[in-house]
PDB file of C-alpha atoms in Angstrom:
ATOM      1  CA  ASP A  73     -12.318 -14.677  -7.211  1.00 68.00           C
ATOM      2  CA  ALA A  74     -13.904 -17.656  -8.859  1.00 77.00           C
ATOM      3  CA  GLY A  75     -12.745 -20.259  -6.330  1.00 94.00           C
ATOM      4  CA  VAL A  76     -11.884 -23.710  -7.282  1.00 97.00           C
ATOM      5  CA  THR A  77     -13.177 -24.735 -10.748  1.00 97.00           C
ATOM      6  CA  GLN A  78     -13.624 -28.212 -12.210  1.00 98.00           C
ATOM      7  CA  SER A  79     -14.502 -29.465 -15.733  1.00 97.00           C
ATOM      8  CA  PRO A  80     -16.398 -31.226 -16.949  1.00 97.00           C
ATOM      9  CA  THR A  81     -19.374 -31.150 -14.600  1.00 97.00           C
ATOM     10  CA  HIS A  82     -20.703 -34.669 -15.687  1.00 97.00           C
ATOM     11  CA  LEU A  83     -19.055 -37.413 -17.670  1.00 96.00           C
ATOM     12  CA  ILE A  84     -20.234 -40.909 -18.888  1.00 98.00           C
ATOM     13  CA  LYS A  85     -17.687 -43.371 -19.895  1.00 98.00           C
ATOM     14  CA  THR A  86     -17.665 -47.135 -20.538  1.00 98.00           C
ATOM     15  CA  ARG A  87     -15.642 -49.819 -18.908  1.00 97.00           C
ATOM     16  CA  GLY A  88     -12.102 -49.857 -20.203  1.00 97.00           C
ATOM     17  CA  GLN A  89     -12.017 -46.331 -21.327  1.00 98.00           C
ATOM     18  CA  GLN A  90      -9.687 -43.654 -20.040  1.00 98.00           C
ATOM     19  CA  VAL A  91     -10.712 -40.216 -18.425  1.00 98.00           C
ATOM     20  CA  THR A  92      -8.995 -36.899 -17.689  1.00 98.00           C
ATOM     21  CA  LEU A  93     -10.547 -34.441 -15.302  1.00 98.00           C
ATOM     22  CA  ARG A  94      -9.330 -30.905 -14.775  1.00 98.00           C
ATOM     23  CA  CYS A  95      -9.099 -28.523 -11.845  1.00 98.00           C
ATOM     24  CA  SER A  96      -8.118 -24.877 -11.369  1.00 98.00           C
ATOM     25  CA  PRO A  97      -7.218 -23.889  -7.862  1.00 96.00           C
ATOM     26  CA  LYS A  98      -8.337 -20.852  -6.024  1.00 95.00           C
ATOM     27  CA  SER A  99      -6.204 -17.830  -6.789  1.00 93.00           C
ATOM     28  CA  GLY A 100      -3.100 -17.821  -4.614  1.00 90.00           C
ATOM     29  CA  HIS A 101      -3.220 -21.546  -3.860  1.00 92.00           C
ATOM     30  CA  ASP A 102      -0.330 -23.692  -4.723  1.00 92.00           C
ATOM     31  CA  THR A 103      -1.495 -27.242  -3.300  1.00 93.00           C
ATOM     32  CA  VAL A 104      -4.067 -29.327  -5.149  1.00 95.00           C
ATOM     33  CA  SER A 105      -5.607 -32.567  -3.689  1.00 96.00           C
ATOM     34  CA  TRP A 106      -7.908 -34.860  -5.382  1.00 98.00           C
ATOM     35  CA  TYR A 107     -10.684 -36.961  -3.620  1.00 98.00           C
ATOM     36  CA  GLN A 108     -13.076 -39.656  -4.714  1.00 98.00           C
ATOM     37  CA  GLN A 109     -16.533 -39.583  -3.255  1.00 98.00           C
ATOM     38  CA  ALA A 110     -18.899 -42.572  -3.591  1.00 96.00           C
ATOM     39  CA  LEU A 111     -22.491 -42.208  -2.878  1.00 93.00           C
ATOM     40  CA  GLY A 112     -23.281 -41.870   0.774  1.00 91.00           C
ATOM     41  CA  GLN A 113     -19.645 -41.930   1.741  1.00 94.00           C
ATOM     42  CA  GLY A 114     -17.201 -39.288   2.743  1.00 96.00           C
ATOM     43  CA  PRO A 115     -14.427 -38.343   0.363  1.00 97.00           C
ATOM     44  CA  GLN A 116     -11.492 -40.470  -0.030  1.00 97.00           C
ATOM     45  CA  PHE A 117      -7.932 -39.026  -0.627  1.00 96.00           C
ATOM     46  CA  ILE A 118      -6.510 -39.831  -3.909  1.00 98.00           C
ATOM     47  CA  PHE A 119      -3.286 -37.800  -4.100  1.00 96.00           C
ATOM     48  CA  GLN A 120      -1.850 -34.301  -3.477  1.00 95.00           C
ATOM     49  CA  TYR A 121       0.216 -32.211  -5.692  1.00 95.00           C
ATOM     50  CA  TYR A 122       2.823 -29.415  -4.625  1.00 93.00           C
ATOM     51  CA  GLU A 123       5.312 -27.862  -6.855  1.00 91.00           C
ATOM     52  CA  GLU A 124       4.394 -30.147  -9.837  1.00 94.00           C
ATOM     53  CA  GLU A 125       5.236 -33.326  -7.935  1.00 95.00           C
ATOM     54  CA  GLU A 126       2.927 -35.805  -6.221  1.00 94.00           C
ATOM     55  CA  ARG A 127       3.725 -35.355  -2.645  1.00 92.00           C
ATOM     56  CA  GLN A 128       1.258 -37.821  -0.989  1.00 91.00           C
ATOM     57  CA  ARG A 129      -0.835 -40.724  -2.270  1.00 95.00           C
ATOM     58  CA  GLY A 130      -3.883 -42.525  -0.744  1.00 94.00           C
ATOM     59  CA  ASN A 131      -4.916 -46.147  -1.246  1.00 94.00           C
ATOM     60  CA  PHE A 132      -5.544 -46.024  -5.055  1.00 97.00           C
ATOM     61  CA  PRO A 133      -4.081 -48.129  -7.808  1.00 97.00           C
ATOM     62  CA  ASP A 134      -1.620 -47.000 -10.386  1.00 96.00           C
ATOM     63  CA  ARG A 135      -4.592 -46.421 -12.749  1.00 97.00           C
ATOM     64  CA  PHE A 136      -4.980 -43.121 -11.035  1.00 98.00           C
ATOM     65  CA  SER A 137      -2.460 -40.713 -12.048  1.00 97.00           C
ATOM     66  CA  GLY A 138      -2.163 -36.844 -12.127  1.00 97.00           C
ATOM     67  CA  HIS A 139      -0.336 -33.908 -13.036  1.00 97.00           C
ATOM     68  CA  GLN A 140       0.253 -30.232 -11.886  1.00 97.00           C
ATOM     69  CA  PHE A 141       1.157 -27.525 -14.381  1.00 97.00           C
ATOM     70  CA  PRO A 142       3.231 -24.479 -13.520  1.00 97.00           C
ATOM     71  CA  ASN A 143       0.136 -22.351 -13.129  1.00 95.00           C
ATOM     72  CA  TYR A 144      -0.870 -24.684 -10.300  1.00 96.00           C
ATOM     73  CA  SER A 145      -3.889 -26.281 -12.215  1.00 97.00           C
ATOM     74  CA  SER A 146      -4.065 -29.995 -12.122  1.00 98.00           C
ATOM     75  CA  GLU A 147      -5.412 -33.003 -13.995  1.00 98.00           C
ATOM     76  CA  LEU A 148      -6.570 -36.427 -12.758  1.00 98.00           C
ATOM     77  CA  ASN A 149      -6.230 -39.202 -15.266  1.00 98.00           C
ATOM     78  CA  VAL A 150      -7.995 -42.688 -14.634  1.00 98.00           C
ATOM     79  CA  ASN A 151      -7.215 -45.570 -17.043  1.00 97.00           C
ATOM     80  CA  ALA A 152      -9.000 -48.836 -17.629  1.00 98.00           C
ATOM     81  CA  LEU A 153     -12.278 -47.516 -16.118  1.00 98.00           C
ATOM     82  CA  TRP A 154     -14.414 -49.986 -14.261  1.00 96.00           C
ATOM     83  CA  LEU A 155     -17.833 -49.762 -12.747  1.00 97.00           C
ATOM     84  CA  GLY A 156     -16.478 -49.064  -9.227  1.00 96.00           C
ATOM     85  CA  ASP A 157     -14.794 -45.934 -10.427  1.00 98.00           C
ATOM     86  CA  SER A 158     -18.179 -44.241 -10.780  1.00 98.00           C
ATOM     87  CA  ALA A 159     -18.150 -41.406  -8.231  1.00 97.00           C
ATOM     88  CA  LEU A 160     -18.015 -37.726  -7.591  1.00 97.00           C
ATOM     89  CA  TYR A 161     -14.298 -36.638  -8.094  1.00 98.00           C
ATOM     90  CA  LEU A 162     -13.424 -33.419  -6.003  1.00 98.00           C
ATOM     91  CA  CYS A 163     -10.513 -31.243  -6.317  1.00 98.00           C
ATOM     92  CA  ALA A 164      -9.353 -29.193  -3.360  1.00 96.00           C
ATOM     93  CA  SER A 165      -6.744 -26.474  -3.112  1.00 94.00           C
ATOM     94  CA  SER A 166      -4.956 -24.821  -0.247  1.00 90.00           C
ATOM     95  CA  PRO A 167      -2.314 -22.213   0.179  1.00 86.00           C
ATOM     96  CA  HIS A 168       1.304 -22.331   1.376  1.00 74.00           C
ATOM     97  CA  GLY A 169       2.022 -25.989   0.721  1.00 67.00           C
ATOM     98  CA  GLY A 170      -1.186 -26.976   2.387  1.00 63.00           C
ATOM     99  CA  THR A 171       0.371 -26.742   5.774  1.00 65.00           C
ATOM    100  CA  TYR A 172      -2.171 -26.654   8.629  1.00 64.00           C
ATOM    101  CA  ASN A 173      -4.947 -25.056   6.357  1.00 75.00           C
ATOM    102  CA  GLU A 174      -8.437 -25.710   5.707  1.00 85.00           C
ATOM    103  CA  GLN A 175      -9.075 -26.906   2.014  1.00 90.00           C
ATOM    104  CA  PHE A 176     -11.293 -25.256  -0.661  1.00 94.00           C
ATOM    105  CA  PHE A 177     -13.316 -27.675  -2.681  1.00 96.00           C
ATOM    106  CA  GLY A 178     -14.563 -27.384  -6.142  1.00 97.00           C
ATOM    107  CA  PRO A 179     -18.030 -28.545  -7.288  1.00 96.00           C
ATOM    108  CA  GLY A 180     -16.689 -31.800  -8.389  1.00 97.00           C
ATOM    109  CA  THR A 181     -17.070 -33.922 -11.482  1.00 98.00           C
ATOM    110  CA  ARG A 182     -19.597 -36.633 -11.510  1.00 97.00           C
ATOM    111  CA  LEU A 183     -18.299 -39.718 -13.405  1.00 98.00           C
ATOM    112  CA  THR A 184     -20.489 -42.488 -14.461  1.00 98.00           C
ATOM    113  CA  VAL A 185     -18.837 -45.789 -15.837  1.00 98.00           C
ATOM    114  CA  LEU A 186     -21.229 -47.991 -17.729  1.00 96.00           C
TER     115      LEU A 186
ATOM    116  CA  SER B 213      -7.675 -50.461  11.873  1.00 80.00           C
ATOM    117  CA  GLN B 214      -8.262 -46.796  11.637  1.00 83.00           C
ATOM    118  CA  LYS B 215     -11.867 -45.651  11.743  1.00 90.00           C
ATOM    119  CA  ILE B 216     -13.825 -42.214  11.685  1.00 94.00           C
ATOM    120  CA  GLU B 217     -17.245 -42.763  12.854  1.00 96.00           C
ATOM    121  CA  GLN B 218     -20.145 -40.272  12.516  1.00 96.00           C
ATOM    122  CA  ASN B 219     -23.804 -40.850  13.401  1.00 89.00           C
ATOM    123  CA  SER B 220     -25.142 -42.662  10.285  1.00 85.00           C
ATOM    124  CA  GLU B 221     -28.682 -41.832  11.072  1.00 91.00           C
ATOM    125  CA  ALA B 222     -30.052 -38.581   9.825  1.00 94.00           C
ATOM    126  CA  LEU B 223     -30.694 -35.987  12.550  1.00 96.00           C
ATOM    127  CA  ASN B 224     -34.065 -34.388  12.435  1.00 97.00           C
ATOM    128  CA  ILE B 225     -34.409 -31.222  14.470  1.00 97.00           C
ATOM    129  CA  GLN B 226     -36.957 -28.517  14.952  1.00 97.00           C
ATOM    130  CA  GLU B 227     -35.973 -24.863  13.978  1.00 98.00           C
ATOM    131  CA  GLY B 228     -34.574 -22.978  16.855  1.00 97.00           C
ATOM    132  CA  LYS B 229     -33.175 -26.175  18.625  1.00 98.00           C
ATOM    133  CA  THR B 230     -29.417 -27.017  18.912  1.00 98.00           C
ATOM    134  CA  ALA B 231     -28.167 -29.787  16.649  1.00 97.00           C
ATOM    135  CA  THR B 232     -25.280 -31.901  18.178  1.00 97.00           C
ATOM    136  CA  LEU B 233     -23.184 -34.123  15.899  1.00 98.00           C
ATOM    137  CA  THR B 234     -20.582 -36.583  17.022  1.00 97.00           C
ATOM    138  CA  CYS B 235     -17.283 -37.694  15.331  1.00 97.00           C
ATOM    139  CA  ASN B 236     -15.306 -40.496  17.016  1.00 96.00           C
ATOM    140  CA  TYR B 237     -11.987 -41.766  15.817  1.00 95.00           C
ATOM    141  CA  THR B 238      -9.709 -44.733  16.545  1.00 91.00           C
ATOM    142  CA  ASN B 239      -6.067 -45.280  15.858  1.00 89.00           C
ATOM    143  CA  TYR B 240      -5.422 -41.764  14.757  1.00 87.00           C
ATOM    144  CA  SER B 241      -3.306 -39.049  16.412  1.00 85.00           C
ATOM    145  CA  PRO B 242      -4.797 -36.071  14.545  1.00 84.00           C
ATOM    146  CA  ALA B 243      -2.805 -32.954  14.382  1.00 81.00           C
ATOM    147  CA  TYR B 244      -6.048 -31.146  13.859  1.00 88.00           C
ATOM    148  CA  LEU B 245      -9.710 -31.781  12.920  1.00 92.00           C
ATOM    149  CA  GLN B 246     -12.066 -29.920  10.646  1.00 94.00           C
ATOM    150  CA  TRP B 247     -15.817 -29.888   9.945  1.00 97.00           C
ATOM    151  CA  TYR B 248     -17.164 -29.295   6.496  1.00 97.00           C
ATOM    152  CA  ARG B 249     -20.735 -28.919   5.144  1.00 98.00           C
ATOM    153  CA  GLN B 250     -21.843 -30.628   2.059  1.00 98.00           C
ATOM    154  CA  ASP B 251     -25.022 -29.851   0.011  1.00 96.00           C
ATOM    155  CA  PRO B 252     -26.322 -32.589  -2.424  1.00 92.00           C
ATOM    156  CA  GLY B 253     -24.269 -32.798  -5.657  1.00 89.00           C
ATOM    157  CA  ARG B 254     -21.795 -30.116  -4.381  1.00 93.00           C
ATOM    158  CA  GLY B 255     -18.355 -30.046  -2.993  1.00 96.00           C
ATOM    159  CA  PRO B 256     -17.681 -29.648   0.790  1.00 97.00           C
ATOM    160  CA  VAL B 257     -17.378 -26.173   2.270  1.00 96.00           C
ATOM    161  CA  PHE B 258     -15.047 -25.611   5.226  1.00 95.00           C
ATOM    162  CA  LEU B 259     -16.715 -24.609   8.503  1.00 97.00           C
ATOM    163  CA  LEU B 260     -14.378 -24.910  11.346  1.00 95.00           C
ATOM    164  CA  LEU B 261     -10.783 -26.208  12.203  1.00 93.00           C
ATOM    165  CA  ILE B 262      -9.564 -27.121  15.653  1.00 93.00           C
ATOM    166  CA  ARG B 263      -6.066 -28.088  16.626  1.00 90.00           C
ATOM    167  CA  GLU B 264      -5.055 -30.780  19.086  1.00 87.00           C
ATOM    168  CA  ASN B 265      -4.181 -28.461  21.780  1.00 89.00           C
ATOM    169  CA  GLU B 266      -7.497 -26.642  21.518  1.00 92.00           C
ATOM    170  CA  LYS B 267     -10.549 -27.654  23.474  1.00 90.00           C
ATOM    171  CA  GLU B 268     -13.282 -25.533  21.819  1.00 96.00           C
ATOM    172  CA  LYS B 269     -13.748 -23.207  18.769  1.00 96.00           C
ATOM    173  CA  ARG B 270     -16.708 -21.027  18.019  1.00 97.00           C
ATOM    174  CA  LYS B 271     -17.913 -19.274  14.792  1.00 96.00           C
ATOM    175  CA  GLU B 272     -21.258 -17.508  14.982  1.00 96.00           C
ATOM    176  CA  ARG B 273     -23.793 -20.176  15.573  1.00 98.00           C
ATOM    177  CA  LEU B 274     -21.358 -23.030  15.347  1.00 98.00           C
ATOM    178  CA  LYS B 275     -19.196 -24.640  18.198  1.00 98.00           C
ATOM    179  CA  VAL B 276     -16.883 -27.438  17.905  1.00 98.00           C
ATOM    180  CA  THR B 277     -14.996 -29.288  20.738  1.00 97.00           C
ATOM    181  CA  PHE B 278     -12.097 -31.724  20.644  1.00 94.00           C
ATOM    182  CA  ASP B 279     -11.256 -34.240  23.369  1.00 92.00           C
ATOM    183  CA  THR B 280      -8.170 -36.158  22.429  1.00 90.00           C
ATOM    184  CA  THR B 281      -8.421 -38.362  25.508  1.00 92.00           C
ATOM    185  CA  LEU B 282     -12.086 -39.513  24.330  1.00 93.00           C
ATOM    186  CA  LYS B 283     -10.938 -39.412  20.725  1.00 94.00           C
ATOM    187  CA  GLN B 284     -13.982 -37.394  20.002  1.00 95.00           C
ATOM    188  CA  SER B 285     -15.247 -34.196  18.506  1.00 96.00           C
ATOM    189  CA  LEU B 286     -18.711 -32.737  19.037  1.00 97.00           C
ATOM    190  CA  PHE B 287     -20.214 -30.162  16.596  1.00 98.00           C
ATOM    191  CA  HIS B 288     -23.021 -27.994  17.623  1.00 98.00           C
ATOM    192  CA  ILE B 289     -25.301 -25.716  15.569  1.00 98.00           C
ATOM    193  CA  THR B 290     -27.323 -23.550  17.935  1.00 98.00           C
ATOM    194  CA  ALA B 291     -30.583 -21.789  17.031  1.00 98.00           C
ATOM    195  CA  SER B 292     -30.725 -24.050  13.898  1.00 98.00           C
ATOM    196  CA  GLN B 293     -32.514 -22.928  10.768  1.00 98.00           C
ATOM    197  CA  PRO B 294     -33.924 -24.820   7.687  1.00 97.00           C
ATOM    198  CA  ALA B 295     -31.029 -23.469   5.735  1.00 98.00           C
ATOM    199  CA  ASP B 296     -28.789 -25.561   7.957  1.00 98.00           C
ATOM    200  CA  SER B 297     -30.085 -28.792   6.420  1.00 98.00           C
ATOM    201  CA  ALA B 298     -27.062 -30.564   4.885  1.00 98.00           C
ATOM    202  CA  THR B 299     -24.559 -33.292   5.357  1.00 98.00           C
ATOM    203  CA  TYR B 300     -21.851 -32.527   7.827  1.00 98.00           C
ATOM    204  CA  LEU B 301     -18.488 -34.114   7.429  1.00 98.00           C
ATOM    205  CA  CYS B 302     -15.710 -34.655  10.061  1.00 97.00           C
ATOM    206  CA  ALA B 303     -12.166 -34.790   8.727  1.00 95.00           C
ATOM    207  CA  LEU B 304      -8.909 -35.589  10.489  1.00 93.00           C
ATOM    208  CA  THR B 305      -5.365 -34.598   9.502  1.00 88.00           C
ATOM    209  CA  THR B 306      -2.446 -36.360  10.802  1.00 83.00           C
ATOM    210  CA  ASP B 307       0.387 -34.648   8.980  1.00 80.00           C
ATOM    211  CA  SER B 308       1.380 -31.123   8.233  1.00 77.00           C
ATOM    212  CA  TRP B 309       0.496 -31.397   4.443  1.00 80.00           C
ATOM    213  CA  GLY B 310      -3.208 -31.377   4.936  1.00 82.00           C
ATOM    214  CA  LYS B 311      -4.355 -34.659   3.738  1.00 88.00           C
ATOM    215  CA  LEU B 312      -7.830 -35.020   4.946  1.00 92.00           C
ATOM    216  CA  GLN B 313      -9.394 -38.371   6.082  1.00 94.00           C
ATOM    217  CA  PHE B 314     -13.183 -38.051   6.333  1.00 96.00           C
ATOM    218  CA  GLY B 315     -16.021 -39.728   8.036  1.00 96.00           C
ATOM    219  CA  ALA B 316     -19.039 -40.611   6.123  1.00 96.00           C
ATOM    220  CA  GLY B 317     -21.004 -37.631   7.357  1.00 97.00           C
ATOM    221  CA  THR B 318     -24.208 -36.923   9.154  1.00 97.00           C
ATOM    222  CA  GLN B 319     -27.260 -35.649   7.514  1.00 97.00           C
ATOM    223  CA  VAL B 320     -28.991 -32.880   9.316  1.00 98.00           C
ATOM    224  CA  VAL B 321     -32.590 -32.005   8.573  1.00 98.00           C
ATOM    225  CA  VAL B 322     -34.027 -28.824  10.214  1.00 98.00           C
ATOM    226  CA  THR B 323     -37.875 -28.501   9.894  1.00 97.00           C
ATOM    227  CA  PRO B 324     -39.759 -25.310  10.570  1.00 94.00           C
TER     228      PRO B 324
END
């Protein structure tokens, strides 16, 4: 079992550009959550997808959007990038709709905005 | 406002001793609390989960306590080893869907 995988590993963009990050959940998991982790901080919840729908959303602007595919994989899109979006973006998956379960995190995508 | 606070200063500890980390929260009613380990540049790794009606959980050299009256969790690493050096994150969940709200983490450094 490969666990949670994310791509790409690193990404460098300039202000105003758009980015798409990808995540494949652990086998058997149907719920995917995305987190943003700034340097020296804990991860901040962006949103969660279940049954191809955004089920919960954290305090992030509409520039952050996502999608979940029928195979449970997910994408995170960020439009109009600005310097403050530089962070480690983490994908986490869990089984059974995420109910009362630990989450399995991927290695993250390091996004740098110049 | 809601806060999750962990010791911001790194915890330096000698090999073989017990490391104790604190997680305090305000204005939350968590259904359960989790602890994760994170190594530099890597994603968090789940360690332990404790529910609101549980007082203590153990797993090998790890122990976590949960006091909903004090609004505090303590995380213990007994017989610490240099391989335990990492940042440890406390995370709360207040709903059944698993949304995690993290503290900033405490760095632990175990020296031989």
